[in-house]
């Protein structure tokens, strides 16, 4: 496919303004890291104030425990700062995290593979945000894999490409694979209206505009083509999971390379409802206990009218 980058540059912008913007970006330390550092120092200061009249062994023990906790909090803060400012390191870290956690069998595979099977992944395919090739496990030993004519993987993180191709080979998949290093909002497909399936799993949370990505998916699909999706979403407002998502959102966005907690239900309904036959289901994903905050999910298939 002929894909081009829609990003444009305003060459008439004053150089002084450019310099100011660059300086502003350099000083844009994430607020969450400053809060963590302040918490670490506050713990040490509070320990000294609260135990200054205590027995010396009480002071020593509480200082040791408090210092260890403060050191851990400071280390997390520094790690987040490094991830925030070093794009290449953050992308590499995210690739390794996804490869380790997603390529092995998980309880979520049942939902993942069932929705892909329901959507009938055959013909010409585009997947937005395939990452390390997590969905390829569902095609292994599947008869539908032999009916895939061409697989286009739209993935802006270049470090995923090698992992993606290796995963395809390890699974014994033989269909042609094209990697496109662009964001889903940026692609311009020359053979629009000729694709059978668009796949989106755990990707719309991290794009700049879900609506533009969905628009590009719609353009790519032929009549009767399918959008297959599965996404983690914002929990119901007012629930304790929702409050927890709000509290960790600043850290999660940095660690997960831009992923956010978004209520994608109305986005899918509003954008796809008129031009697609939309079948969407809310479910609690069987995520590990440490990722309980990502259990609210939606999945479904949308067929282009």
Short mmCIF file of C-alpha atoms in Angstrom, two decimals:
data_model
loop_
_atom_site.label_atom_id
_atom_site.label_comp_id
_atom_site.label_asym_id
_atom_site.label_seq_id
_atom_site.Cartn_x
_atom_site.Cartn_y
_atom_site.Cartn_z
CA UNK A 1 0.00 0.00 0.00
CA UNK A 2 1.08 3.56 -0.73
CA UNK A 3 1.19 5.28 2.65
CA UNK A 4 2.19 8.87 3.26
CA UNK A 5 2.68 11.01 6.34
CA UNK A 6 0.14 13.82 6.70
CA UNK A 7 2.26 15.75 9.17
CA UNK A 8 2.97 19.30 7.90
CA UNK A 9 5.40 21.98 9.10
CA UNK A 10 4.68 25.69 9.14
CA UNK A 11 7.92 27.17 7.79
CA UNK A 12 6.71 30.74 8.39
CA UNK A 13 6.72 30.31 12.18
CA UNK A 14 9.18 32.76 13.79
CA UNK A 15 12.45 31.19 14.93
CA UNK A 16 12.19 32.91 18.32
CA UNK A 17 8.85 31.22 19.00
CA UNK A 18 10.34 27.85 18.02
CA UNK A 19 13.18 28.34 20.50
CA UNK A 20 10.76 29.27 23.26
CA UNK A 21 8.69 26.14 22.57
CA UNK A 22 11.79 23.93 22.67
CA UNK A 23 12.87 25.46 25.98
CA UNK A 24 9.37 25.02 27.39
CA UNK A 25 9.36 21.34 26.39
CA UNK A 26 12.75 20.77 28.01
CA UNK A 27 11.45 22.11 31.32
CA UNK A 28 8.14 20.26 31.15
CA UNK A 29 8.87 17.86 33.98
CA UNK A 30 5.78 15.70 34.62
CA UNK A 31 3.87 16.90 37.67
CA UNK A 32 3.52 13.36 38.97
CA UNK A 33 7.31 13.03 39.31
CA UNK A 34 7.52 16.24 41.33
CA UNK A 35 4.73 15.00 43.59
CA UNK A 36 6.55 11.71 44.15
CA UNK A 37 9.80 13.47 45.03
CA UNK A 38 7.95 15.81 47.38
CA UNK A 39 6.31 12.79 49.04
CA UNK A 40 9.72 11.13 49.55
CA UNK A 41 11.16 14.22 51.23
CA UNK A 42 8.00 14.74 53.29
CA UNK A 43 8.24 11.18 54.63
CA UNK A 44 11.83 11.73 55.80
CA UNK A 45 11.02 15.09 57.34
CA UNK A 46 7.91 13.75 59.05
CA UNK A 47 9.80 10.79 60.46
CA UNK A 48 12.37 13.08 62.10
CA UNK A 49 9.69 15.33 63.57
CA UNK A 50 7.46 12.54 64.87
CA UNK A 51 10.23 10.48 66.47
CA UNK A 52 12.61 13.17 67.76
CA UNK A 53 11.60 12.45 71.38
CA UNK A 54 11.45 8.66 70.94
CA UNK A 55 13.96 6.04 72.04
CA UNK A 56 17.08 5.96 69.85
CA UNK A 57 16.32 2.45 68.56
CA UNK A 58 12.81 3.53 67.63
CA UNK A 59 14.29 6.46 65.72
CA UNK A 60 16.81 4.23 63.96
CA UNK A 61 14.27 1.59 62.93
CA UNK A 62 11.67 4.08 61.74
CA UNK A 63 14.35 6.08 59.91
CA UNK A 64 15.60 2.94 58.13
CA UNK A 65 12.10 1.93 57.03
CA UNK A 66 11.19 5.48 56.01
CA UNK A 67 14.46 5.93 54.12
CA UNK A 68 13.91 2.73 52.16
CA UNK A 69 10.37 3.76 51.24
CA UNK A 70 11.54 7.27 50.27
CA UNK A 71 14.38 5.80 48.21
CA UNK A 72 11.94 3.55 46.33
CA UNK A 73 9.57 6.47 45.65
CA UNK A 74 12.48 8.65 44.47
CA UNK A 75 13.74 5.86 42.19
CA UNK A 76 10.28 5.54 40.61
CA UNK A 77 10.17 9.30 40.09
CA UNK A 78 13.60 9.40 38.43
CA UNK A 79 12.67 6.41 36.25
CA UNK A 80 9.50 8.21 35.10
CA UNK A 81 11.51 11.34 34.28
CA UNK A 82 13.95 9.29 32.17
CA UNK A 83 11.05 7.59 30.36
CA UNK A 84 9.35 10.92 29.77
CA UNK A 85 12.34 12.70 28.23
CA UNK A 86 14.06 9.79 26.47
CA UNK A 87 11.65 8.76 23.69
CA UNK A 88 13.84 5.97 22.36
CA UNK A 89 14.35 4.42 25.80
CA UNK A 90 10.61 4.66 26.54
CA UNK A 91 9.72 2.95 23.27
CA UNK A 92 12.27 0.19 23.81
CA UNK A 93 11.04 -0.34 27.37
CA UNK A 94 7.45 -0.58 26.16
CA UNK A 95 8.40 -3.09 23.45
CA UNK A 96 10.15 -5.33 25.97
CA UNK A 97 7.27 -5.05 28.43
CA UNK A 98 4.69 -5.97 25.77
CA UNK A 99 6.76 -8.85 24.43
CA UNK A 100 7.27 -10.36 27.89
CA UNK A 101 3.66 -9.95 29.05
CA UNK A 102 1.66 -10.54 25.85
CA UNK A 103 3.38 -13.18 23.74
CA UNK A 104 3.03 -15.95 26.30
CA UNK A 105 -0.40 -17.58 26.86
CA UNK A 106 -2.75 -15.49 29.02
CA UNK A 107 -6.31 -15.80 30.28
CA UNK A 108 -7.28 -12.93 27.99
CA UNK A 109 -6.48 -15.06 24.92
CA UNK A 110 -9.90 -16.69 25.05
CA UNK A 111 -11.60 -13.32 24.53
CA UNK A 112 -8.98 -12.16 22.03
CA UNK A 113 -9.13 -15.25 19.83
CA UNK A 114 -12.90 -15.62 20.03
CA UNK A 115 -13.55 -12.10 18.76
CA UNK A 116 -11.00 -12.56 15.96
CA UNK A 117 -12.69 -15.81 15.00
CA UNK A 118 -16.10 -14.14 15.06
CA UNK A 119 -14.81 -11.38 12.79
CA UNK A 120 -13.52 -13.92 10.25
CA UNK A 121 -9.96 -12.72 9.65
CA UNK A 122 -9.52 -13.54 5.95
CA UNK A 123 -8.51 -11.69 2.79
CA UNK A 124 -6.67 -8.37 3.01
CA UNK A 125 -6.03 -7.27 6.59
CA UNK A 126 -4.89 -4.07 8.27
CA UNK A 127 -4.01 -4.11 11.95
CA UNK A 128 -3.55 -0.82 13.76
CA UNK A 129 -1.03 -1.12 16.58
CA UNK A 130 -0.09 -4.83 16.35
CA UNK A 131 2.73 -4.32 18.84
CA UNK A 132 4.83 -7.50 19.13
CA UNK A 133 2.25 -9.56 17.20
CA UNK A 134 0.06 -10.50 20.14
CA UNK A 135 -2.83 -11.52 17.89
CA UNK A 136 -0.70 -13.92 15.85
CA UNK A 137 -1.12 -16.60 18.52
CA UNK A 138 -4.79 -16.79 17.48
CA UNK A 139 -3.84 -17.61 13.88
CA UNK A 140 -1.44 -20.42 14.72
CA UNK A 141 -2.82 -23.80 13.58
CA UNK A 142 -5.91 -21.96 12.27
CA UNK A 143 -7.36 -22.66 8.84
CA UNK A 144 -8.22 -18.96 8.46
CA UNK A 145 -4.49 -18.08 8.46
CA UNK A 146 -4.17 -19.74 5.05
CA UNK A 147 -6.93 -17.44 3.75
CA UNK A 148 -5.08 -14.22 4.61
CA UNK A 149 -3.88 -12.66 1.36
CA UNK A 150 -1.90 -9.76 2.80
CA UNK A 151 -1.36 -8.42 6.32
CA UNK A 152 -0.53 -4.72 6.81
CA UNK A 153 0.78 -3.83 10.27
CA UNK A 154 0.48 -0.10 11.04
CA UNK A 155 2.85 0.44 13.98
CA UNK A 156 4.67 3.74 14.66
CA UNK A 157 7.08 2.22 17.22
CA UNK A 158 9.92 1.02 14.99
CA UNK A 159 11.32 -1.23 17.71
CA UNK A 160 8.28 -3.51 17.38
CA UNK A 161 9.06 -4.44 13.76
CA UNK A 162 11.72 -7.05 14.47
CA UNK A 163 9.72 -8.62 17.31
CA UNK A 164 6.59 -8.67 15.11
CA UNK A 165 8.30 -10.47 12.24
CA UNK A 166 9.99 -12.94 14.58
CA UNK A 167 6.66 -13.76 16.22
CA UNK A 168 5.11 -14.38 12.80
CA UNK A 169 7.90 -16.79 11.93
CA UNK A 170 7.80 -18.53 15.30
CA UNK A 171 4.07 -19.15 14.84
CA UNK A 172 4.64 -20.65 11.39
CA UNK A 173 2.49 -18.05 9.64
CA UNK A 174 3.18 -17.72 5.93
CA UNK A 175 1.02 -14.81 4.77
CA UNK A 176 2.78 -11.71 3.34
CA UNK A 177 3.41 -9.07 6.01
CA UNK A 178 4.04 -5.36 5.42
CA UNK A 179 5.13 -3.14 8.30
CA UNK A 180 4.14 0.54 8.07
CA UNK A 181 5.91 2.83 10.51
CA UNK A 182 3.23 5.48 10.82
CA UNK A 183 0.54 6.44 13.29
CA UNK A 184 -2.99 5.34 12.49
CA UNK A 185 -3.98 8.99 12.03
CA UNK A 186 -1.28 9.55 9.40
CA UNK A 187 -1.81 6.77 6.88
CA UNK A 188 -3.07 7.43 3.36
CA UNK A 189 -3.87 4.13 1.65
CA UNK A 190 -3.81 4.11 -2.14
CA UNK A 191 -6.08 1.06 -2.43
CA UNK A 192 -8.82 2.30 -0.11
CA UNK A 193 -12.04 0.34 -0.14
CA UNK A 194 -10.32 -2.96 -0.86
CA UNK A 195 -9.60 -4.37 2.61
CA UNK A 196 -11.68 -7.07 4.23
CA UNK A 197 -10.76 -6.64 7.89
CA UNK A 198 -9.35 -3.97 10.20
CA UNK A 199 -8.09 -5.18 13.58
CA UNK A 200 -7.74 -2.93 16.64
CA UNK A 201 -6.84 -4.49 19.97
CA UNK A 202 -5.53 -2.35 22.83
CA UNK A 203 -4.58 0.50 20.52
CA UNK A 204 -7.27 3.21 20.61
CA UNK A 205 -6.29 4.12 24.18
CA UNK A 206 -2.93 5.42 22.94
CA UNK A 207 -3.79 7.24 19.71
CA UNK A 208 -4.15 11.01 19.47
CA UNK A 209 -7.58 10.80 17.83
CA UNK A 210 -9.66 7.60 17.87
CA UNK A 211 -12.10 9.27 15.47
CA UNK A 212 -9.44 9.83 12.79
CA UNK A 213 -8.16 6.27 13.16
CA UNK A 214 -11.71 4.94 12.81
CA UNK A 215 -12.19 7.18 9.77
CA UNK A 216 -9.09 5.71 8.12
CA UNK A 217 -10.30 2.23 8.98
CA UNK A 218 -13.65 2.97 7.36
CA UNK A 219 -11.96 4.29 4.21
CA UNK A 220 -9.81 1.18 3.93
CA UNK A 221 -12.70 -1.28 4.19
CA UNK A 222 -14.81 -2.55 1.33
CA UNK A 223 -18.58 -2.85 1.77
CA UNK A 224 -19.21 -5.72 4.16
CA UNK A 225 -15.71 -5.33 5.61
CA UNK A 226 -15.26 -5.75 9.36
CA UNK A 227 -13.63 -3.77 12.16
CA UNK A 228 -12.67 -6.17 14.96
CA UNK A 229 -11.87 -4.44 18.24
CA UNK A 230 -11.03 -5.16 21.87
CA UNK A 231 -10.03 -2.31 24.17
CA UNK A 232 -9.61 -1.60 27.86
CA UNK A 233 -11.78 1.33 28.87
CA UNK A 234 -12.52 3.80 31.63
CA UNK A 235 -14.34 2.18 34.55
CA UNK A 236 -17.82 3.36 35.52
CA UNK A 237 -17.55 6.79 37.11
CA UNK A 238 -17.68 6.79 40.90
CA UNK A 239 -16.48 3.19 41.32
CA UNK A 240 -13.31 2.51 43.27
CA UNK A 241 -11.63 1.21 40.11
CA UNK A 242 -12.44 4.53 38.41
CA UNK A 243 -10.84 6.47 41.29
CA UNK A 244 -7.78 4.23 41.14
CA UNK A 245 -7.49 4.76 37.36
CA UNK A 246 -7.58 8.53 37.91
CA UNK A 247 -4.86 8.33 40.54
CA UNK A 248 -2.39 6.30 38.46
CA UNK A 249 -3.24 7.81 35.06
CA UNK A 250 -0.25 10.24 34.96
CA UNK A 251 2.23 7.42 35.69
CA UNK A 252 0.45 4.91 33.49
CA UNK A 253 0.55 7.23 30.47
CA UNK A 254 4.33 7.55 30.74
CA UNK A 255 5.05 3.87 31.40
CA UNK A 256 2.59 2.63 28.76
CA UNK A 257 3.97 4.97 26.08
CA UNK A 258 0.93 7.24 25.84
CA UNK A 259 -1.87 4.85 26.77
CA UNK A 260 -4.75 6.51 28.61
CA UNK A 261 -7.97 5.49 30.33
CA UNK A 262 -10.64 6.53 27.82
CA UNK A 263 -14.38 5.89 27.66
CA UNK A 264 -14.39 4.40 24.17
CA UNK A 265 -17.98 3.14 24.28
CA UNK A 266 -19.61 6.40 23.09
CA UNK A 267 -16.77 6.92 20.59
CA UNK A 268 -17.48 3.58 18.92
CA UNK A 269 -21.25 4.08 19.06
CA UNK A 270 -21.24 7.67 17.80
CA UNK A 271 -18.77 7.17 15.01
CA UNK A 272 -19.69 3.70 13.76
CA UNK A 273 -23.37 3.54 14.62
CA UNK A 274 -24.82 5.03 11.41
CA UNK A 275 -22.54 3.46 8.83
CA UNK A 276 -21.81 0.10 10.47
CA UNK A 277 -23.76 -2.74 11.98
CA UNK A 278 -22.15 -2.56 15.40
CA UNK A 279 -22.08 -5.40 17.90
CA UNK A 280 -20.30 -4.39 21.11
CA UNK A 281 -20.02 -6.13 24.48
CA UNK A 282 -18.78 -4.88 27.85
CA UNK A 283 -16.86 -7.45 29.87
CA UNK A 284 -14.48 -7.82 32.77
CA UNK A 285 -11.19 -9.05 31.32
CA UNK A 286 -9.31 -11.75 33.27
CA UNK A 287 -6.29 -9.54 33.87
CA UNK A 288 -3.62 -10.38 36.48
CA UNK A 289 -4.27 -9.05 39.98
CA UNK A 290 -1.60 -6.38 39.50
CA UNK A 291 -3.55 -5.04 36.49
CA UNK A 292 -7.02 -5.11 38.05
CA UNK A 293 -7.50 -1.48 36.99
CA UNK A 294 -7.46 -2.57 33.32
CA UNK A 295 -10.22 -5.18 33.67
CA UNK A 296 -13.07 -3.03 32.27
CA UNK A 297 -13.09 -3.91 28.55
CA UNK A 298 -15.18 -3.73 25.42
CA UNK A 299 -14.99 -6.00 22.40
CA UNK A 300 -16.97 -6.36 19.22
CA UNK A 301 -17.30 -6.47 15.48
CA UNK A 302 -18.56 -3.64 13.26
CA UNK A 303 -19.62 -4.51 9.69
CA UNK A 304 -19.53 -1.73 7.09
CA UNK A 305 -22.91 -1.18 5.43
#
